[in-house]
Structure formats: C-alpha cells, structure tokens
Short mmCIF file of C-alpha atoms in Angstrom, two decimals:
data_model
loop_
_atom_site.label_atom_id
_atom_site.label_comp_id
_atom_site.label_asym_id
_atom_site.label_seq_id
_atom_site.Cartn_x
_atom_site.Cartn_y
_atom_site.Cartn_z
CA GLN A 917 150.38 73.82 129.51
CA MET A 918 150.04 70.15 130.14
CA GLN A 919 146.67 68.48 129.86
CA LEU A 920 145.92 65.42 131.96
CA VAL A 921 142.89 63.20 131.46
CA GLU A 922 142.10 60.36 133.86
CA SER A 923 140.02 57.32 133.00
CA GLY A 924 139.27 53.88 134.33
CA GLY A 925 137.25 54.70 137.41
CA GLY A 926 133.97 53.03 138.27
CA LEU A 927 132.03 50.93 140.74
CA VAL A 928 133.65 47.76 142.08
CA GLN A 929 133.01 45.40 144.95
CA ALA A 930 135.38 45.18 147.89
CA GLY A 931 138.31 42.93 147.04
CA GLY A 932 138.13 43.81 143.37
CA SER A 933 140.55 45.62 141.10
CA LEU A 934 140.65 48.67 138.87
CA ARG A 935 143.30 50.19 136.65
CA LEU A 936 143.34 53.95 136.32
CA SER A 937 145.03 55.70 133.40
CA CYS A 938 146.12 59.29 132.97
CA ALA A 939 146.80 60.48 129.43
CA ALA A 940 149.12 63.47 129.14
CA SER A 941 149.53 65.94 126.32
CA GLY A 942 150.97 69.37 125.65
CA ARG A 943 154.34 68.90 127.33
CA THR A 944 157.17 66.37 127.32
CA PHE A 945 155.65 63.76 129.60
CA SER A 946 158.97 62.06 130.35
CA ALA A 947 160.32 65.26 131.89
CA TYR A 948 157.75 65.26 134.68
CA SER A 949 157.49 63.57 138.02
CA MET A 950 153.98 62.20 138.33
CA ALA A 951 151.62 61.32 141.14
CA TRP A 952 148.15 60.14 142.07
CA PHE A 953 146.11 61.87 144.73
CA ARG A 954 142.59 61.17 145.87
CA GLN A 955 139.79 63.00 147.63
CA PRO A 956 137.37 60.87 149.66
CA PRO A 957 133.85 62.23 150.20
CA GLY A 958 133.88 65.07 152.70
CA LYS A 959 137.64 64.94 153.16
CA GLU A 960 140.69 66.78 151.88
CA ARG A 961 142.78 65.67 148.95
CA GLU A 962 145.48 63.16 149.96
CA PHE A 963 148.59 61.69 148.43
CA VAL A 964 148.42 58.13 147.09
CA ALA A 965 151.58 57.40 145.09
CA SER A 966 154.30 59.05 143.01
CA ILE A 967 156.84 58.06 140.38
CA SER A 968 160.02 59.55 138.98
CA TRP A 969 160.39 60.54 135.35
CA SER A 970 162.08 57.27 134.44
CA GLY A 971 159.79 55.09 136.52
CA SER A 972 162.72 53.76 138.52
CA THR A 973 161.62 55.28 141.82
CA THR A 974 158.17 55.10 143.37
CA ASP A 975 156.64 56.09 146.67
CA TYR A 976 153.36 55.14 148.31
CA THR A 977 151.31 56.20 151.25
CA ASP A 978 151.07 53.50 153.90
CA PHE A 979 147.42 52.70 153.38
CA VAL A 980 147.93 51.54 149.78
CA LYS A 981 151.30 49.82 150.03
CA GLY A 982 151.13 46.28 148.77
CA ARG A 983 147.76 46.88 147.09
CA PHE A 984 148.37 49.69 144.57
CA THR A 985 151.09 49.98 141.92
CA ILE A 986 152.00 53.17 140.09
CA SER A 987 153.70 52.94 136.71
CA ARG A 988 154.22 54.95 133.57
CA ALA A 989 154.71 54.43 129.85
CA ASN A 990 156.64 57.41 128.57
CA ALA A 991 156.35 56.29 124.96
CA ARG A 992 152.59 56.46 125.32
CA ASN A 993 152.51 59.58 127.53
CA THR A 994 150.46 57.65 130.07
CA LEU A 995 150.48 57.18 133.83
CA TYR A 996 148.80 54.20 135.48
CA LEU A 997 147.54 53.16 138.88
CA GLN A 998 146.78 49.48 139.34
CA MET A 999 144.53 49.07 142.36
CA ASN A 1000 144.01 45.61 143.85
CA SER A 1001 142.24 44.37 146.97
CA LEU A 1002 140.10 47.48 146.99
CA LYS A 1003 138.37 48.51 150.20
CA PRO A 1004 135.32 50.72 150.76
CA GLU A 1005 137.63 53.33 152.29
CA ASP A 1006 139.36 53.62 148.89
CA THR A 1007 136.22 55.32 147.59
CA ALA A 1008 137.27 58.73 146.29
CA VAL A 1009 137.84 60.90 143.26
CA TYR A 1010 141.31 60.04 141.97
CA TYR A 1011 143.48 62.72 140.36
CA CYS A 1012 146.75 62.51 138.49
CA ALA A 1013 149.24 65.34 138.85
CA ALA A 1014 152.49 66.42 137.19
CA SER A 1015 155.51 68.23 138.60
CA PRO A 1016 158.40 69.62 136.53
CA ARG A 1017 160.68 69.47 139.57
CA THR A 1018 163.34 66.83 140.05
CA TYR A 1019 161.83 63.86 141.85
CA GLY A 1020 164.46 63.67 144.57
CA THR A 1021 164.10 67.32 145.51
CA ILE A 1022 160.39 67.63 146.17
CA VAL A 1023 158.10 66.72 149.03
CA LYS A 1024 156.05 64.30 146.96
CA THR A 1025 153.09 64.24 149.29
CA ASN A 1026 152.53 67.99 149.02
CA ALA A 1027 149.98 68.86 146.36
CA ARG A 1028 151.50 72.32 145.99
CA ASN A 1029 154.54 70.79 144.30
CA TYR A 1030 152.44 69.70 141.31
CA ASP A 1031 151.68 72.21 138.60
CA TYR A 1032 149.17 70.30 136.48
CA TRP A 1033 146.12 68.29 137.47
CA GLY A 1034 143.52 66.19 135.74
CA GLN A 1035 139.79 66.54 136.28
CA GLY A 1036 139.56 63.36 138.32
CA THR A 1037 137.87 59.99 137.98
CA GLN A 1038 135.43 58.54 140.51
CA VAL A 1039 136.21 55.23 142.18
CA THR A 1040 133.47 53.69 144.31
CA VAL A 1041 134.06 50.50 146.27
CA SER A 1042 130.99 48.78 147.66
CA SER A 1043 131.08 46.55 150.72
#
C-alpha cells in the first residue's frame, strides 16, 4: 500500500498563490506516475495535472495551463502543485494520486488509472 497525504490548502484571494504538497510513503515513490485531481463543490472529480516518474514529462488540463506547475522531489517522496493566479473557479478539494503504470501508456486524465489516493486538501479562492 502507498499512503498519500496532501497539505498546503487554505483560503486565498483571487490572484493569489498556493503550493500544495503530497507526501508519499509505503512504496517506492519514484516508480509511480503521479497526478493531481480536484473536485469542485457539487461537481465530479476532474484531472488537473500529471507527471512522469522522473519528472521529465508533465501534462495539464487546459484551464490551468500557464498558471499551475506540477513537480516532484523523488528524494523527498513528495509531489507538488504550485498554483498561481488563482481564480474563484479553482475552489475545490485537491487530491494527489499515484499510478504504477508507465506514464506513456496510460490515459492520464482517467481517475481509474490511479491506484492510490490521498484524503484531499481544501482550496478556497475568494473573489
């Protein structure tokens, strides 16, 4: 089993920034493709960004491109999401997820491809 624990959420004004972290334990973190998803109030969970095991390849959904940056520190078993220029519509519970499958072979936006999930961290952006 892999345990994932998110942190760094909170309340921020529109235009502000937050940095989310996801601490992993229990498995070899560097062997996993990682991703961030989010679930806005009253909506389904949606893909935000993903990153390969080495960090060399990343993907983003269109509505965060240019504002969010996903990264990882394998030596620290930690995944990050730097969120800048936040908008009220970014309000959601943010989850990190891990997949043991090779990054280039999976549909990264499909939550079913990820075996392990954190409990989520709330991000609220006020207007």
